[in-house]
Amino acid sequence: MLVLACVAAAAHAAKLPSYLTPRCSRSLPTPALSACCEKLANQGVSSLAYGDKKLRIPSMRPLIVPHMSLSQGTQQIGLNLTWEPAEIWGLEDSRLYNMTMDWQNKKAVFDVVIPRFTLAGHYKSSGRVLLLPVNGEGPSNMTVYNLRVHYSYDWPIKKNPDGKEYVTITNSAISISGADGMKLDFQGMFNGDPLLGNQMNAFLNENWRELIREMGPGMAEATGQVTLLVMQGLTSHVPVSEMFDP
Ligand SMILES: *[C@@H]1O[C@H](CO)[C@@H](O)[C@H](O)[C@H]1NC(C)=O
Ligand SMILES: *[C@@H]1O[C@H](CO)[C@@H](O)[C@H](O)[C@H]1NC(C)=O
Ligand SMILES: *[C@@H]1O[C@H](CO)[C@@H](O)[C@H](O)[C@H]1NC(C)=O
């Protein structure tokens, strides 16, 4: 579970940042609205990744998460991994595809490709991979190439006390839909035993597909929370009337 600071409610309405303009018209038919929103999101993603103080979006180069943990309990892997802090690199190069922005039903669906997604930082682990106990701690780097993530969520509109309408994000569902490769380096495994540590790193690197399958839900949650933080920063500060043209 990833714990990030909650986005505070808007004190007053903010303007749509210029890197997310020109606005899309809400009257466009769904395919055209979807294409317009996808284009804007791709245009704005690297600016958003640098952070936006007005929207309370932190810088993501890297995104520093003070505490992050993945717990995995399956037949193959029973593992608790904790990073304090975790660094997430590579989000600024995210590209969105297959966007459906449905104004009538207030649903959004899209895919994201992150060419090089890195989770790094000081880790602690306890548990087992196959039958081997893997207790240890040290620097770590888990880099996934072309990480593909599928998102869907609802975005009902609510009126805030300021009398303006804002999008809220609900029912978000995020899953890892694929990757082209992964490279791992966990130092200090097995309480620092270098021989066992190297063997385990080699084993994990060889079995990266299996590992992504096992750890996918946890990674999806982590990337999903980050995306949600960005989207909520935007939707809780920028009213609907400012976000779309009529
Ligand atoms: C876009 O959708 C198509 C059809 O469902 C799928 O094959 C493709 O992988 C998707 N693209 C991404 C980047 O996920
Ligand atoms: C992982 O952590 C949880 C909660 O701290 C604990 O109940 C569980 O036994 C741990 N699992 C492993 C494999 O260490
Ligand atoms: C993580 O590993 C990748 C691939 O080996 C490397 O390119 C990258 O610089 C590393 N990042 C960090 C933060 O250690």
mmCIF file of C-alpha atoms and ligand atoms in Angstrom:
data_model
loop_
_atom_site.group_PDB
_atom_site.id
_atom_site.type_symbol
_atom_site.label_atom_id
_atom_site.label_comp_id
_atom_site.label_asym_id
_atom_site.label_seq_id
_atom_site.Cartn_x
_atom_site.Cartn_y
_atom_site.Cartn_z
ATOM 1 C CA MET A 1 0.000 0.000 0.000
ATOM 2 C CA LEU A 2 1.244 3.380 -0.963
ATOM 3 C CA VAL A 3 0.535 6.310 1.299
ATOM 4 C CA LEU A 4 0.641 9.755 -0.228
ATOM 5 C CA ALA A 5 -0.536 13.018 1.230
ATOM 6 C CA CYS A 6 -4.186 13.677 0.499
ATOM 7 C CA VAL A 7 -4.968 16.463 -1.872
ATOM 8 C CA ALA A 8 -6.490 19.280 0.153
ATOM 9 C CA ALA A 9 -9.836 20.661 -0.958
ATOM 10 C CA ALA A 10 -9.596 23.682 -3.201
ATOM 11 C CA ALA A 11 -9.422 26.988 -1.359
ATOM 12 C CA HIS A 12 -10.428 28.784 -4.539
ATOM 13 C CA ALA A 13 -10.753 27.827 -8.153
ATOM 14 C CA ALA A 14 -7.577 27.703 -10.247
ATOM 15 C CA LYS A 15 -7.164 28.300 -13.957
ATOM 16 C CA LEU A 16 -6.405 25.487 -16.343
ATOM 17 C CA PRO A 17 -2.604 25.512 -16.729
ATOM 18 C CA SER A 18 -1.513 26.790 -20.122
ATOM 19 C CA TYR A 19 0.266 23.503 -20.892
ATOM 20 C CA LEU A 20 -3.197 21.856 -20.907
ATOM 21 C CA THR A 21 -4.713 24.213 -23.471
ATOM 22 C CA PRO A 22 -6.393 24.780 -25.896
ATOM 23 C CA ARG A 23 -9.395 23.335 -24.054
ATOM 24 C CA CYS A 24 -11.509 20.561 -25.496
ATOM 25 C CA SER A 25 -15.189 21.187 -26.139
ATOM 26 C CA ARG A 26 -17.519 19.073 -24.028
ATOM 27 C CA SER A 27 -20.029 19.039 -26.907
ATOM 28 C CA LEU A 28 -17.742 17.010 -29.159
ATOM 29 C CA PRO A 29 -18.862 13.455 -29.926
ATOM 30 C CA THR A 30 -17.057 10.879 -27.734
ATOM 31 C CA PRO A 31 -14.369 9.861 -30.293
ATOM 32 C CA ALA A 32 -13.378 13.488 -30.948
ATOM 33 C CA LEU A 33 -13.506 14.443 -27.246
ATOM 34 C CA SER A 34 -11.396 11.385 -26.424
ATOM 35 C CA ALA A 35 -8.813 12.246 -29.070
ATOM 36 C CA CYS A 36 -8.687 15.854 -27.873
ATOM 37 C CA CYS A 37 -8.205 14.863 -24.208
ATOM 38 C CA GLU A 38 -5.538 12.305 -25.125
ATOM 39 C CA LYS A 39 -3.625 14.930 -27.079
ATOM 40 C CA LEU A 40 -3.782 17.440 -24.201
ATOM 41 C CA ALA A 41 -2.755 14.840 -21.615
ATOM 42 C CA ASN A 42 0.256 13.827 -23.707
ATOM 43 C CA GLN A 43 1.150 17.457 -24.234
ATOM 44 C CA GLY A 44 0.919 18.224 -20.481
ATOM 45 C CA VAL A 45 2.376 15.109 -18.917
ATOM 46 C CA SER A 46 5.983 16.263 -18.740
ATOM 47 C CA SER A 47 4.971 19.696 -17.333
ATOM 48 C CA LEU A 48 2.806 17.993 -14.700
ATOM 49 C CA ALA A 49 5.722 15.722 -13.829
ATOM 50 C CA TYR A 50 7.815 18.770 -12.924
ATOM 51 C CA GLY A 51 5.110 19.556 -10.353
ATOM 52 C CA ASP A 52 2.645 22.409 -10.145
ATOM 53 C CA LYS A 53 2.476 24.353 -6.882
ATOM 54 C CA LYS A 54 -0.871 25.949 -7.716
ATOM 55 C CA LEU A 55 -2.408 22.511 -8.168
ATOM 56 C CA ARG A 56 -0.425 21.048 -5.235
ATOM 57 C CA ILE A 57 1.157 18.464 -7.490
ATOM 58 C CA PRO A 58 4.650 17.499 -6.274
ATOM 59 C CA SER A 59 7.633 17.174 -8.584
ATOM 60 C CA MET A 60 7.994 13.678 -9.958
ATOM 61 C CA ARG A 61 11.560 13.809 -11.142
ATOM 62 C CA PRO A 62 11.766 11.692 -9.070
ATOM 63 C CA LEU A 63 8.615 11.284 -7.063
ATOM 64 C CA ILE A 64 9.711 10.736 -3.457
ATOM 65 C CA VAL A 65 7.364 8.549 -1.468
ATOM 66 C CA PRO A 66 8.371 8.605 2.230
ATOM 67 C CA HIS A 67 7.134 5.077 2.869
ATOM 68 C CA MET A 68 6.052 2.437 0.416
ATOM 69 C CA SER A 69 5.424 -1.251 0.874
ATOM 70 C CA LEU A 70 4.475 -4.186 -1.293
ATOM 71 C CA SER A 71 3.164 -7.328 0.354
ATOM 72 C CA GLN A 72 2.903 -10.447 -1.710
ATOM 73 C CA GLY A 73 1.455 -13.667 -0.484
ATOM 74 C CA THR A 74 1.278 -16.401 -3.116
ATOM 75 C CA GLN A 75 2.619 -19.946 -3.429
ATOM 76 C CA GLN A 76 5.772 -18.752 -5.188
ATOM 77 C CA ILE A 77 6.480 -15.560 -3.324
ATOM 78 C CA GLY A 78 5.664 -14.567 0.234
ATOM 79 C CA LEU A 79 7.399 -11.301 0.569
ATOM 80 C CA ASN A 80 7.194 -7.999 2.374
ATOM 81 C CA LEU A 81 9.168 -5.252 0.738
ATOM 82 C CA THR A 82 9.394 -1.798 2.261
ATOM 83 C CA TRP A 83 11.120 1.257 0.845
ATOM 84 C CA GLU A 84 11.922 4.239 3.076
ATOM 85 C CA PRO A 85 11.918 6.397 1.100
ATOM 86 C CA ALA A 86 10.991 5.120 -2.369
ATOM 87 C CA GLU A 87 12.026 7.057 -5.465
ATOM 88 C CA ILE A 88 9.915 6.639 -8.572
ATOM 89 C CA TRP A 89 11.635 7.733 -11.784
ATOM 90 C CA GLY A 90 10.446 7.926 -15.372
ATOM 91 C CA LEU A 91 6.856 9.146 -15.043
ATOM 92 C CA GLU A 92 7.608 12.296 -17.057
ATOM 93 C CA ASP A 93 7.972 10.174 -20.190
ATOM 94 C CA SER A 94 4.557 8.508 -19.833
ATOM 95 C CA ARG A 95 2.463 8.366 -23.007
ATOM 96 C CA LEU A 96 -1.293 7.878 -23.078
ATOM 97 C CA TYR A 97 -3.081 5.742 -25.667
ATOM 98 C CA ASN A 98 -6.552 4.377 -26.374
ATOM 99 C CA MET A 99 -8.315 7.136 -24.459
ATOM 100 C CA THR A 100 -12.099 6.984 -24.168
ATOM 101 C CA MET A 101 -13.573 10.047 -22.502
ATOM 102 C CA ASP A 102 -17.320 9.497 -22.227
ATOM 103 C CA TRP A 103 -19.091 12.703 -21.221
ATOM 104 C CA GLN A 104 -22.592 11.134 -21.061
ATOM 105 C CA ASN A 105 -21.671 8.336 -18.675
ATOM 106 C CA LYS A 106 -18.774 10.179 -17.014
ATOM 107 C CA LYS A 107 -16.355 7.313 -17.627
ATOM 108 C CA ALA A 108 -12.735 7.413 -18.700
ATOM 109 C CA VAL A 109 -10.546 4.559 -19.920
ATOM 110 C CA PHE A 110 -6.975 4.777 -21.196
ATOM 111 C CA ASP A 111 -3.639 2.984 -21.433
ATOM 112 C CA VAL A 112 -0.302 4.410 -20.354
ATOM 113 C CA VAL A 113 3.146 3.314 -21.497
ATOM 114 C CA ILE A 114 6.077 4.266 -19.276
ATOM 115 C CA PRO A 115 9.233 3.625 -21.339
ATOM 116 C CA ARG A 116 11.500 3.275 -18.306
ATOM 117 C CA PHE A 117 9.832 2.975 -14.912
ATOM 118 C CA THR A 118 12.258 2.812 -11.982
ATOM 119 C CA LEU A 119 11.490 2.131 -8.363
ATOM 120 C CA ALA A 120 14.635 2.776 -6.335
ATOM 121 C CA GLY A 121 15.650 3.509 -2.763
ATOM 122 C CA HIS A 122 16.651 1.852 0.481
ATOM 123 C CA TYR A 123 14.594 -1.320 0.919
ATOM 124 C CA LYS A 124 13.959 -3.834 3.674
ATOM 125 C CA SER A 125 12.662 -7.274 2.871
ATOM 126 C CA SER A 126 11.320 -10.184 4.819
ATOM 127 C CA GLY A 127 9.745 -13.375 3.595
ATOM 128 C CA ARG A 128 10.649 -15.956 0.981
ATOM 129 C CA VAL A 129 10.975 -16.363 -2.784
ATOM 130 C CA LEU A 130 10.357 -19.985 -3.713
ATOM 131 C CA LEU A 131 11.625 -21.657 -0.563
ATOM 132 C CA LEU A 132 14.495 -19.290 0.188
ATOM 133 C CA PRO A 133 14.233 -16.768 2.991
ATOM 134 C CA VAL A 134 15.142 -13.309 1.676
ATOM 135 C CA ASN A 135 15.706 -11.063 4.650
ATOM 136 C CA GLY A 136 17.876 -8.060 4.068
ATOM 137 C CA GLU A 137 18.151 -4.385 3.408
ATOM 138 C CA GLY A 138 20.163 -1.995 1.245
ATOM 139 C CA PRO A 139 20.000 0.075 -1.932
ATOM 140 C CA SER A 140 17.673 -1.219 -4.625
ATOM 141 C CA ASN A 141 16.703 -0.524 -8.199
ATOM 142 C CA MET A 142 13.841 -2.145 -10.044
ATOM 143 C CA THR A 143 13.545 -0.866 -13.629
ATOM 144 C CA VAL A 144 10.730 -1.967 -15.914
ATOM 145 C CA TYR A 145 10.906 -1.294 -19.663
ATOM 146 C CA ASN A 146 7.736 -0.239 -21.494
ATOM 147 C CA LEU A 147 5.517 -0.768 -18.505
ATOM 148 C CA ARG A 148 1.929 -0.763 -19.784
ATOM 149 C CA VAL A 149 -0.834 0.215 -17.401
ATOM 150 C CA HIS A 150 -4.580 0.158 -18.010
ATOM 151 C CA TYR A 151 -6.768 2.702 -16.206
ATOM 152 C CA SER A 152 -10.477 3.163 -15.878
ATOM 153 C CA TYR A 153 -12.467 5.397 -13.574
ATOM 154 C CA ASP A 154 -15.729 7.286 -13.181
ATOM 155 C CA TRP A 155 -15.741 11.053 -12.878
ATOM 156 C CA PRO A 156 -19.054 12.282 -11.497
ATOM 157 C CA ILE A 157 -19.434 16.034 -11.174
ATOM 158 C CA LYS A 158 -20.203 17.643 -7.817
ATOM 159 C CA LYS A 159 -20.943 21.196 -6.804
ATOM 160 C CA ASN A 160 -18.498 22.548 -4.204
ATOM 161 C CA PRO A 161 -19.270 25.151 -1.500
ATOM 162 C CA ASP A 162 -17.831 27.809 -3.863
ATOM 163 C CA GLY A 163 -20.867 27.147 -6.109
ATOM 164 C CA LYS A 164 -18.721 25.792 -8.962
ATOM 165 C CA GLU A 165 -18.803 22.290 -10.378
ATOM 166 C CA TYR A 166 -15.790 19.990 -10.029
ATOM 167 C CA VAL A 167 -14.968 16.549 -11.342
ATOM 168 C CA THR A 168 -14.462 13.891 -8.668
ATOM 169 C CA ILE A 169 -12.695 10.627 -9.382
ATOM 170 C CA THR A 170 -14.319 7.413 -8.195
ATOM 171 C CA ASN A 171 -14.220 3.672 -8.896
ATOM 172 C CA SER A 172 -10.716 3.812 -10.268
ATOM 173 C CA ALA A 173 -9.350 0.478 -11.461
ATOM 174 C CA ILE A 174 -5.730 0.094 -12.508
ATOM 175 C CA SER A 175 -3.902 -2.961 -13.795
ATOM 176 C CA ILE A 176 -0.525 -3.734 -15.323
ATOM 177 C CA SER A 177 -1.176 -4.992 -18.844
ATOM 178 C CA GLY A 178 2.374 -5.778 -19.896
ATOM 179 C CA ALA A 179 6.072 -4.956 -20.018
ATOM 180 C CA ASP A 180 8.994 -5.640 -22.345
ATOM 181 C CA GLY A 181 11.616 -6.344 -19.690
ATOM 182 C CA MET A 182 12.789 -5.743 -16.178
ATOM 183 C CA LYS A 183 16.132 -5.306 -14.500
ATOM 184 C CA LEU A 184 16.511 -5.681 -10.745
ATOM 185 C CA ASP A 185 19.315 -4.958 -8.355
ATOM 186 C CA PHE A 186 18.681 -5.509 -4.655
ATOM 187 C CA GLN A 187 21.860 -5.155 -2.625
ATOM 188 C CA GLY A 188 22.190 -6.579 0.868
ATOM 189 C CA MET A 189 19.820 -9.496 0.445
ATOM 190 C CA PHE A 190 20.300 -12.447 2.804
ATOM 191 C CA ASN A 191 21.621 -10.056 5.412
ATOM 192 C CA GLY A 192 24.424 -9.044 3.063
ATOM 193 C CA ASP A 193 25.669 -12.486 1.919
ATOM 194 C CA PRO A 194 27.129 -11.520 -1.514
ATOM 195 C CA LEU A 195 27.084 -15.008 -3.067
ATOM 196 C CA LEU A 196 23.462 -15.758 -2.210
ATOM 197 C CA GLY A 197 22.537 -12.165 -2.986
ATOM 198 C CA ASN A 198 24.012 -12.318 -6.485
ATOM 199 C CA GLN A 199 22.338 -15.650 -7.144
ATOM 200 C CA MET A 200 18.977 -14.321 -6.045
ATOM 201 C CA ASN A 201 19.356 -11.179 -8.180
ATOM 202 C CA ALA A 202 20.218 -13.354 -11.179
ATOM 203 C CA PHE A 203 17.253 -15.611 -10.450
ATOM 204 C CA LEU A 204 14.893 -12.656 -10.139
ATOM 205 C CA ASN A 205 16.207 -11.101 -13.373
ATOM 206 C CA GLU A 206 15.714 -14.381 -15.254
ATOM 207 C CA ASN A 207 12.209 -14.747 -13.920
ATOM 208 C CA TRP A 208 11.104 -11.167 -14.430
ATOM 209 C CA ARG A 209 7.876 -12.098 -16.226
ATOM 210 C CA GLU A 210 6.739 -14.231 -13.334
ATOM 211 C CA LEU A 211 7.798 -11.537 -10.893
ATOM 212 C CA ILE A 212 5.824 -8.827 -12.719
ATOM 213 C CA ARG A 213 2.808 -11.112 -12.705
ATOM 214 C CA GLU A 214 3.178 -11.641 -8.961
ATOM 215 C CA MET A 215 3.978 -8.060 -8.105
ATOM 216 C CA GLY A 216 1.739 -6.498 -10.764
ATOM 217 C CA PRO A 217 -1.181 -5.654 -8.480
ATOM 218 C CA GLY A 218 1.106 -3.907 -5.979
ATOM 219 C CA MET A 219 2.922 -1.990 -8.729
ATOM 220 C CA ALA A 220 -0.384 -1.074 -10.347
ATOM 221 C CA GLU A 221 -1.596 0.298 -7.063
ATOM 222 C CA ALA A 222 1.568 2.343 -6.645
ATOM 223 C CA THR A 223 1.468 3.867 -10.138
ATOM 224 C CA GLY A 224 -2.295 4.260 -9.863
ATOM 225 C CA GLN A 225 -2.027 6.252 -6.643
ATOM 226 C CA VAL A 226 0.472 8.578 -8.272
ATOM 227 C CA THR A 227 -1.752 9.122 -11.296
ATOM 228 C CA LEU A 228 -4.707 9.698 -9.005
ATOM 229 C CA LEU A 229 -2.726 12.298 -7.074
ATOM 230 C CA VAL A 230 -2.045 14.198 -10.296
ATOM 231 C CA MET A 231 -5.602 13.927 -11.565
ATOM 232 C CA GLN A 232 -7.072 14.971 -8.211
ATOM 233 C CA GLY A 233 -4.680 17.907 -8.045
ATOM 234 C CA LEU A 234 -6.152 19.027 -11.335
ATOM 235 C CA THR A 235 -9.818 18.183 -10.802
ATOM 236 C CA SER A 236 -10.077 19.467 -7.229
ATOM 237 C CA HIS A 237 -8.632 22.868 -8.156
ATOM 238 C CA VAL A 238 -9.874 23.529 -11.683
ATOM 239 C CA PRO A 239 -13.679 23.769 -12.082
ATOM 240 C CA VAL A 240 -15.391 21.953 -14.953
ATOM 241 C CA SER A 241 -16.297 25.259 -16.605
ATOM 242 C CA GLU A 242 -12.588 26.123 -16.708
ATOM 243 C CA MET A 243 -11.513 22.663 -17.836
ATOM 244 C CA PHE A 244 -13.751 22.333 -20.906
ATOM 245 C CA ASP A 245 -15.177 24.684 -23.501
ATOM 246 C CA PRO A 246 -18.967 24.512 -23.876
HETATM 247 C C1 LIG B 1 -4.636 -0.156 -27.216
HETATM 248 O O1 LIG B 1 -5.729 -1.014 -27.433
HETATM 249 C C2 LIG B 1 -5.431 -2.129 -28.286
HETATM 250 C C3 LIG B 1 -6.722 -2.860 -28.544
HETATM 251 O O2 LIG B 1 -7.353 -3.233 -27.352
HETATM 252 C C4 LIG B 1 -4.370 -2.997 -27.601
HETATM 253 O O3 LIG B 1 -4.023 -4.072 -28.417
HETATM 254 C C5 LIG B 1 -3.137 -2.148 -27.325
HETATM 255 O O4 LIG B 1 -2.181 -2.902 -26.610
HETATM 256 C C6 LIG B 1 -3.524 -0.921 -26.498
HETATM 257 N N1 LIG B 1 -2.357 -0.058 -26.334
HETATM 258 C C7 LIG B 1 -1.683 0.042 -25.201
HETATM 259 C C8 LIG B 1 -0.550 0.976 -25.206
HETATM 260 O O5 LIG B 1 -1.979 -0.583 -24.189
HETATM 261 C C1 LIG B 2 4.354 -9.401 6.048
HETATM 262 O O1 LIG B 2 3.920 -8.410 6.959
HETATM 263 C C2 LIG B 2 2.681 -8.705 7.559
HETATM 264 C C3 LIG B 2 2.266 -7.508 8.384
HETATM 265 O O2 LIG B 2 3.361 -6.888 8.981
HETATM 266 C C4 LIG B 2 2.833 -9.994 8.372
HETATM 267 O O3 LIG B 2 1.593 -10.331 8.973
HETATM 268 C C5 LIG B 2 3.270 -11.129 7.454
HETATM 269 O O4 LIG B 2 3.502 -12.300 8.208
HETATM 270 C C6 LIG B 2 4.535 -10.767 6.732
HETATM 271 N N1 LIG B 2 4.832 -11.787 5.726
HETATM 272 C C7 LIG B 2 6.066 -12.244 5.527
HETATM 273 C C8 LIG B 2 6.188 -13.279 4.471
HETATM 274 O O5 LIG B 2 7.036 -11.873 6.182
HETATM 275 C C1 LIG B 3 18.379 2.056 -12.084
HETATM 276 O O1 LIG B 3 18.854 1.091 -13.019
HETATM 277 C C2 LIG B 3 18.770 1.515 -14.367
HETATM 278 C C3 LIG B 3 19.094 0.331 -15.261
HETATM 279 O O2 LIG B 3 20.194 -0.372 -14.819
HETATM 280 C C4 LIG B 3 19.700 2.703 -14.540
HETATM 281 O O3 LIG B 3 19.676 3.146 -15.863
HETATM 282 C C5 LIG B 3 19.227 3.826 -13.616
HETATM 283 O O4 LIG B 3 20.092 4.935 -13.702
HETATM 284 C C6 LIG B 3 19.138 3.366 -12.173
HETATM 285 N N1 LIG B 3 18.462 4.406 -11.421
HETATM 286 C C7 LIG B 3 18.711 4.686 -10.136
HETATM 287 C C8 LIG B 3 17.921 5.791 -9.519
HETATM 288 O O5 LIG B 3 19.528 4.079 -9.477
#
